[in-house]
Amino acid sequence: MASADYLLAADPARKPGLMVGTAGCAIFLLRLFERTGDDRYLKRAQEWGHHILAGHLDTHDYLGMGQGLAGIGHLGFVLNDIAGDGSGDDLVHRTAARLIDHAESDQGRVNWRRTLSDSDITRCHWCHGGAGVGQFFARAHERSPNGQYLDMAKAAGETTYAYGDDRQNPSQCHGLAGKAELFVDLGRVTGETLWDERLAEFVDLIASYRHDTADGERWQADEPGLYSPELVCGSSGVGHFLLRLIDPQLCMPFL
């Protein structure tokens, strides 16, 4: 457990986010506590949650799931699920309040800039924009029913559907798999068949990126002609999404 021992002794990361910061490290420690029962991992994760609350939550510039507020808020879900003491509530609800404040109209519904410093909205992905933020709100409503959270999640779902296959790839981070994950969550949370129908549309689009090549069956990565096995922009991320279709409760690698 060399990586865990390092984190127990390390200072929090300079950035607070899920993919490249303290929130992601804290979730790793929480999952480790879940498996081992070693209270050191839980305590350290809780300390880092408090660190994010005190030093980053009200000032962090990024808004989406990958590097921003939505990913930080997800740490609150994991804290509550594993610690069972409501210690993640402030992370969840303060994150939600900031994201509601910074929601903007896009495609007739709602979306978020990549950062508050950006001049306008440029994307609607899992990493940056409404697809990932919508997932945060769907899960926030699922755990603590709130009409405003649900409205935000559904509006983000409409925007995500309107953007469609804008980047022309099936990936988790910038493509169809990350977007369609929101439809999985909305279908589960709302019980509305609309989201199942839209999910099926996106799954058909994803399947069109499976190619028979001289090297065998391959899946397009982030750009046409590019193939990669990586999680974020390659075929393993698509594979994890497809596993969620078998079991919508499946815990994704990041989450």
PDB file of N, CA and C in Angstrom, residues 106-169:
ATOM      1  N   ASP A 106     -28.162  27.779 -22.351  1.00  0.00           N
ATOM      2  CA  ASP A 106     -27.458  27.243 -23.518  1.00  0.00           C
ATOM      3  C   ASP A 106     -28.364  26.207 -24.176  1.00  0.00           C
ATOM      4  N   GLN A 107     -28.507  26.269 -25.475  1.00  0.00           N
ATOM      5  CA  GLN A 107     -29.366  25.343 -26.218  1.00  0.00           C
ATOM      6  C   GLN A 107     -30.794  25.344 -25.664  1.00  0.00           C
ATOM      7  N   GLY A 108     -31.223  26.483 -25.146  1.00  0.00           N
ATOM      8  CA  GLY A 108     -32.562  26.599 -24.600  1.00  0.00           C
ATOM      9  C   GLY A 108     -32.728  26.057 -23.199  1.00  0.00           C
ATOM     10  N   ARG A 109     -31.657  25.507 -22.630  1.00  0.00           N
ATOM     11  CA  ARG A 109     -31.736  24.942 -21.284  1.00  0.00           C
ATOM     12  C   ARG A 109     -30.625  25.517 -20.415  1.00  0.00           C
ATOM     13  N   VAL A 110     -29.739  24.658 -19.885  1.00  0.00           N
ATOM     14  CA  VAL A 110     -28.744  25.152 -18.938  1.00  0.00           C
ATOM     15  C   VAL A 110     -27.409  24.458 -19.178  1.00  0.00           C
ATOM     16  N   ASN A 111     -26.324  25.206 -18.955  1.00  0.00           N
ATOM     17  CA  ASN A 111     -24.983  24.662 -19.098  1.00  0.00           C
ATOM     18  C   ASN A 111     -24.046  25.495 -18.233  1.00  0.00           C
ATOM     19  N   TRP A 112     -22.785  25.080 -18.195  1.00  0.00           N
ATOM     20  CA  TRP A 112     -21.783  25.753 -17.374  1.00  0.00           C
ATOM     21  C   TRP A 112     -20.509  25.955 -18.175  1.00  0.00           C
ATOM     22  N   ARG A 113     -19.848  27.061 -17.924  1.00  0.00           N
ATOM     23  CA  ARG A 113     -18.546  27.289 -18.544  1.00  0.00           C
ATOM     24  C   ARG A 113     -17.530  26.290 -17.993  1.00  0.00           C
ATOM     25  N   ARG A 114     -16.446  26.124 -18.734  1.00  0.00           N
ATOM     26  CA  ARG A 114     -15.355  25.277 -18.241  1.00  0.00           C
ATOM     27  C   ARG A 114     -14.790  25.872 -16.966  1.00  0.00           C
ATOM     28  N   THR A 115     -14.473  27.168 -16.994  1.00  0.00           N
ATOM     29  CA  THR A 115     -14.029  27.899 -15.809  1.00  0.00           C
ATOM     30  C   THR A 115     -14.759  29.232 -15.765  1.00  0.00           C
ATOM     31  N   LEU A 116     -14.758  29.850 -14.607  1.00  0.00           N
ATOM     32  CA  LEU A 116     -15.376  31.166 -14.483  1.00  0.00           C
ATOM     33  C   LEU A 116     -14.606  32.221 -15.253  1.00  0.00           C
ATOM     34  N   SER A 117     -13.353  31.937 -15.582  1.00  0.00           N
ATOM     35  CA  SER A 117     -12.527  32.871 -16.346  1.00  0.00           C
ATOM     36  C   SER A 117     -12.808  32.803 -17.842  1.00  0.00           C
ATOM     37  N   ASP A 118     -13.448  31.736 -18.301  1.00  0.00           N
ATOM     38  CA  ASP A 118     -13.748  31.613 -19.729  1.00  0.00           C
ATOM     39  C   ASP A 118     -14.752  32.678 -20.150  1.00  0.00           C
ATOM     40  N   SER A 119     -14.627  33.121 -21.384  1.00  0.00           N
ATOM     41  CA  SER A 119     -15.510  34.185 -21.859  1.00  0.00           C
ATOM     42  C   SER A 119     -16.904  33.674 -22.201  1.00  0.00           C
ATOM     43  N   ASP A 120     -17.009  32.384 -22.533  1.00  0.00           N
ATOM     44  CA  ASP A 120     -18.326  31.837 -22.850  1.00  0.00           C
ATOM     45  C   ASP A 120     -18.317  30.318 -22.686  1.00  0.00           C
ATOM     46  N   ILE A 121     -19.455  29.708 -22.924  1.00  0.00           N
ATOM     47  CA  ILE A 121     -19.594  28.255 -22.849  1.00  0.00           C
ATOM     48  C   ILE A 121     -19.106  27.644 -24.159  1.00  0.00           C
ATOM     49  N   THR A 122     -18.262  26.632 -24.057  1.00  0.00           N
ATOM     50  CA  THR A 122     -17.686  26.043 -25.263  1.00  0.00           C
ATOM     51  C   THR A 122     -17.933  24.546 -25.388  1.00  0.00           C
ATOM     52  N   ARG A 123     -18.514  23.906 -24.374  1.00  0.00           N
ATOM     53  CA  ARG A 123     -18.651  22.445 -24.433  1.00  0.00           C
ATOM     54  C   ARG A 123     -19.716  21.952 -23.451  1.00  0.00           C
ATOM     55  N   CYS A 124     -20.118  20.719 -23.663  1.00  0.00           N
ATOM     56  CA  CYS A 124     -21.065  20.056 -22.761  1.00  0.00           C
ATOM     57  C   CYS A 124     -20.622  18.609 -22.629  1.00  0.00           C
ATOM     58  N   HIS A 125     -19.583  18.388 -21.846  1.00  0.00           N
ATOM     59  CA  HIS A 125     -18.959  17.078 -21.702  1.00  0.00           C
ATOM     60  C   HIS A 125     -19.099  16.579 -20.266  1.00  0.00           C
ATOM     61  N   TRP A 126     -18.595  15.357 -20.037  1.00  0.00           N
ATOM     62  CA  TRP A 126     -18.484  14.839 -18.677  1.00  0.00           C
ATOM     63  C   TRP A 126     -17.471  15.647 -17.885  1.00  0.00           C
ATOM     64  N   CYS A 127     -16.342  15.959 -18.486  1.00  0.00           N
ATOM     65  CA  CYS A 127     -15.262  16.639 -17.758  1.00  0.00           C
ATOM     66  C   CYS A 127     -15.580  18.101 -17.506  1.00  0.00           C
ATOM     67  N   HIS A 128     -16.070  18.794 -18.506  1.00  0.00           N
ATOM     68  CA  HIS A 128     -16.389  20.218 -18.419  1.00  0.00           C
ATOM     69  C   HIS A 128     -17.773  20.437 -19.023  1.00  0.00           C
ATOM     70  N   GLY A 129     -18.675  21.018 -18.270  1.00  0.00           N
ATOM     71  CA  GLY A 129     -19.977  21.336 -18.819  1.00  0.00           C
ATOM     72  C   GLY A 129     -21.113  20.499 -18.255  1.00  0.00           C
ATOM     73  N   GLY A 130     -22.251  20.600 -18.920  1.00  0.00           N
ATOM     74  CA  GLY A 130     -23.502  20.125 -18.360  1.00  0.00           C
ATOM     75  C   GLY A 130     -23.637  18.637 -18.155  1.00  0.00           C
ATOM     76  N   ALA A 131     -22.940  17.808 -18.946  1.00  0.00           N
ATOM     77  CA  ALA A 131     -23.101  16.358 -18.767  1.00  0.00           C
ATOM     78  C   ALA A 131     -22.625  15.925 -17.389  1.00  0.00           C
ATOM     79  N   GLY A 132     -21.436  16.354 -16.993  1.00  0.00           N
ATOM     80  CA  GLY A 132     -20.917  15.995 -15.674  1.00  0.00           C
ATOM     81  C   GLY A 132     -21.625  16.720 -14.549  1.00  0.00           C
ATOM     82  N   VAL A 133     -21.928  18.008 -14.759  1.00  0.00           N
ATOM     83  CA  VAL A 133     -22.638  18.758 -13.717  1.00  0.00           C
ATOM     84  C   VAL A 133     -24.041  18.188 -13.523  1.00  0.00           C
ATOM     85  N   GLY A 134     -24.676  17.788 -14.612  1.00  0.00           N
ATOM     86  CA  GLY A 134     -25.989  17.163 -14.496  1.00  0.00           C
ATOM     87  C   GLY A 134     -25.953  15.883 -13.683  1.00  0.00           C
ATOM     88  N   GLN A 135     -24.889  15.094 -13.854  1.00  0.00           N
ATOM     89  CA  GLN A 135     -24.740  13.886 -13.037  1.00  0.00           C
ATOM     90  C   GLN A 135     -24.650  14.243 -11.561  1.00  0.00           C
ATOM     91  N   PHE A 136     -23.897  15.283 -11.255  1.00  0.00           N
ATOM     92  CA  PHE A 136     -23.807  15.698  -9.850  1.00  0.00           C
ATOM     93  C   PHE A 136     -25.195  16.020  -9.301  1.00  0.00           C
ATOM     94  N   PHE A 137     -25.984  16.796 -10.046  1.00  0.00           N
ATOM     95  CA  PHE A 137     -27.299  17.191  -9.536  1.00  0.00           C
ATOM     96  C   PHE A 137     -28.256  15.998  -9.449  1.00  0.00           C
ATOM     97  N   ALA A 138     -28.184  15.073 -10.397  1.00  0.00           N
ATOM     98  CA  ALA A 138     -29.045  13.887 -10.321  1.00  0.00           C
ATOM     99  C   ALA A 138     -28.745  13.087  -9.059  1.00  0.00           C
ATOM    100  N   ARG A 139     -27.476  12.934  -8.756  1.00  0.00           N
ATOM    101  CA  ARG A 139     -27.092  12.150  -7.584  1.00  0.00           C
ATOM    102  C   ARG A 139     -27.361  12.918  -6.295  1.00  0.00           C
ATOM    103  N   ALA A 140     -27.231  14.249  -6.345  1.00  0.00           N
ATOM    104  CA  ALA A 140     -27.563  15.051  -5.166  1.00  0.00           C
ATOM    105  C   ALA A 140     -29.048  14.913  -4.839  1.00  0.00           C
ATOM    106  N   HIS A 141     -29.896  14.964  -5.864  1.00  0.00           N
ATOM    107  CA  HIS A 141     -31.337  14.797  -5.640  1.00  0.00           C
ATOM    108  C   HIS A 141     -31.654  13.393  -5.148  1.00  0.00           C
ATOM    109  N   GLU A 142     -30.968  12.404  -5.685  1.00  0.00           N
ATOM    110  CA  GLU A 142     -31.228  11.021  -5.293  1.00  0.00           C
ATOM    111  C   GLU A 142     -30.956  10.813  -3.812  1.00  0.00           C
ATOM    112  N   ARG A 143     -29.932  11.469  -3.295  1.00  0.00           N
ATOM    113  CA  ARG A 143     -29.548  11.281  -1.896  1.00  0.00           C
ATOM    114  C   ARG A 143     -30.284  12.221  -0.949  1.00  0.00           C
ATOM    115  N   SER A 144     -30.664  13.390  -1.456  1.00  0.00           N
ATOM    116  CA  SER A 144     -31.331  14.386  -0.623  1.00  0.00           C
ATOM    117  C   SER A 144     -32.372  15.083  -1.496  1.00  0.00           C
ATOM    118  N   PRO A 145     -33.571  14.508  -1.651  1.00  0.00           N
ATOM    119  CA  PRO A 145     -34.539  15.002  -2.621  1.00  0.00           C
ATOM    120  C   PRO A 145     -34.758  16.511  -2.535  1.00  0.00           C
ATOM    121  N   ASN A 146     -34.585  17.160  -3.683  1.00  0.00           N
ATOM    122  CA  ASN A 146     -34.649  18.613  -3.758  1.00  0.00           C
ATOM    123  C   ASN A 146     -35.104  18.953  -5.173  1.00  0.00           C
ATOM    124  N   GLY A 147     -36.239  19.622  -5.280  1.00  0.00           N
ATOM    125  CA  GLY A 147     -36.793  19.913  -6.591  1.00  0.00           C
ATOM    126  C   GLY A 147     -35.875  20.729  -7.473  1.00  0.00           C
ATOM    127  N   GLN A 148     -35.130  21.649  -6.876  1.00  0.00           N
ATOM    128  CA  GLN A 148     -34.227  22.468  -7.678  1.00  0.00           C
ATOM    129  C   GLN A 148     -33.076  21.637  -8.233  1.00  0.00           C
ATOM    130  N   TYR A 149     -32.574  20.702  -7.425  1.00  0.00           N
ATOM    131  CA  TYR A 149     -31.511  19.821  -7.910  1.00  0.00           C
ATOM    132  C   TYR A 149     -32.017  18.982  -9.083  1.00  0.00           C
ATOM    133  N   LEU A 150     -33.220  18.450  -8.957  1.00  0.00           N
ATOM    134  CA  LEU A 150     -33.775  17.624 -10.027  1.00  0.00           C
ATOM    135  C   LEU A 150     -34.005  18.444 -11.289  1.00  0.00           C
ATOM    136  N   ASP A 151     -34.509  19.661 -11.130  1.00  0.00           N
ATOM    137  CA  ASP A 151     -34.719  20.526 -12.293  1.00  0.00           C
ATOM    138  C   ASP A 151     -33.398  20.808 -13.004  1.00  0.00           C
ATOM    139  N   MET A 152     -32.350  21.056 -12.236  1.00  0.00           N
ATOM    140  CA  MET A 152     -31.036  21.303 -12.829  1.00  0.00           C
ATOM    141  C   MET A 152     -30.542  20.071 -13.584  1.00  0.00           C
ATOM    142  N   ALA A 153     -30.710  18.909 -12.989  1.00  0.00           N
ATOM    143  CA  ALA A 153     -30.253  17.674 -13.628  1.00  0.00           C
ATOM    144  C   ALA A 153     -30.987  17.442 -14.946  1.00  0.00           C
ATOM    145  N   LYS A 154     -32.303  17.618 -14.947  1.00  0.00           N
ATOM    146  CA  LYS A 154     -33.078  17.374 -16.160  1.00  0.00           C
ATOM    147  C   LYS A 154     -32.781  18.422 -17.231  1.00  0.00           C
ATOM    148  N   ALA A 155     -32.613  19.669 -16.825  1.00  0.00           N
ATOM    149  CA  ALA A 155     -32.272  20.708 -17.798  1.00  0.00           C
ATOM    150  C   ALA A 155     -30.902  20.444 -18.413  1.00  0.00           C
ATOM    151  N   ALA A 156     -29.950  20.007 -17.580  1.00  0.00           N
ATOM    152  CA  ALA A 156     -28.631  19.644 -18.106  1.00  0.00           C
ATOM    153  C   ALA A 156     -28.737  18.458 -19.055  1.00  0.00           C
ATOM    154  N   GLY A 157     -29.634  17.528 -18.754  1.00  0.00           N
ATOM    155  CA  GLY A 157     -29.857  16.400 -19.648  1.00  0.00           C
ATOM    156  C   GLY A 157     -30.385  16.840 -21.006  1.00  0.00           C
ATOM    157  N   GLU A 158     -31.280  17.812 -21.011  1.00  0.00           N
ATOM    158  CA  GLU A 158     -31.800  18.329 -22.282  1.00  0.00           C
ATOM    159  C   GLU A 158     -30.681  18.982 -23.097  1.00  0.00           C
ATOM    160  N   THR A 159     -29.835  19.750 -22.428  1.00  0.00           N
ATOM    161  CA  THR A 159     -28.722  20.395 -23.126  1.00  0.00           C
ATOM    162  C   THR A 159     -27.751  19.358 -23.670  1.00  0.00           C
ATOM    163  N   THR A 160     -27.454  18.353 -22.856  1.00  0.00           N
ATOM    164  CA  THR A 160     -26.541  17.293 -23.280  1.00  0.00           C
ATOM    165  C   THR A 160     -27.081  16.581 -24.513  1.00  0.00           C
ATOM    166  N   TYR A 161     -28.364  16.309 -24.523  1.00  0.00           N
ATOM    167  CA  TYR A 161     -28.978  15.658 -25.682  1.00  0.00           C
ATOM    168  C   TYR A 161     -28.902  16.566 -26.907  1.00  0.00           C
ATOM    169  N   ALA A 162     -29.122  17.860 -26.709  1.00  0.00           N
ATOM    170  CA  ALA A 162     -29.076  18.799 -27.835  1.00  0.00           C
ATOM    171  C   ALA A 162     -27.677  18.885 -28.443  1.00  0.00           C
ATOM    172  N   TYR A 163     -26.647  18.791 -27.617  1.00  0.00           N
ATOM    173  CA  TYR A 163     -25.275  18.813 -28.141  1.00  0.00           C
ATOM    174  C   TYR A 163     -24.968  17.544 -28.929  1.00  0.00           C
ATOM    175  N   GLY A 164     -25.543  16.438 -28.527  1.00  0.00           N
ATOM    176  CA  GLY A 164     -25.368  15.193 -29.259  1.00  0.00           C
ATOM    177  C   GLY A 164     -23.913  14.781 -29.409  1.00  0.00           C
ATOM    178  N   ASP A 165     -23.587  14.277 -30.581  1.00  0.00           N
ATOM    179  CA  ASP A 165     -22.233  13.769 -30.864  1.00  0.00           C
ATOM    180  C   ASP A 165     -21.368  14.890 -31.444  1.00  0.00           C
ATOM    181  N   ASP A 166     -21.285  16.001 -30.733  1.00  0.00           N
ATOM    182  CA  ASP A 166     -20.612  17.179 -31.287  1.00  0.00           C
ATOM    183  C   ASP A 166     -19.112  16.982 -31.476  1.00  0.00           C
ATOM    184  N   ARG A 167     -18.494  16.157 -30.637  1.00  0.00           N
ATOM    185  CA  ARG A 167     -17.058  15.909 -30.787  1.00  0.00           C
ATOM    186  C   ARG A 167     -16.760  14.662 -31.624  1.00  0.00           C
ATOM    187  N   GLN A 168     -17.789  13.970 -32.036  1.00  0.00           N
ATOM    188  CA  GLN A 168     -17.669  12.801 -32.913  1.00  0.00           C
ATOM    189  C   GLN A 168     -16.679  11.773 -32.363  1.00  0.00           C
ATOM    190  N   ASN A 169     -16.943  11.354 -31.130  1.00  0.00           N
ATOM    191  CA  ASN A 169     -16.165  10.260 -30.541  1.00  0.00           C
ATOM    192  C   ASN A 169     -16.986   9.617 -29.419  1.00  0.00           C
TER     193      ASN A 169
END
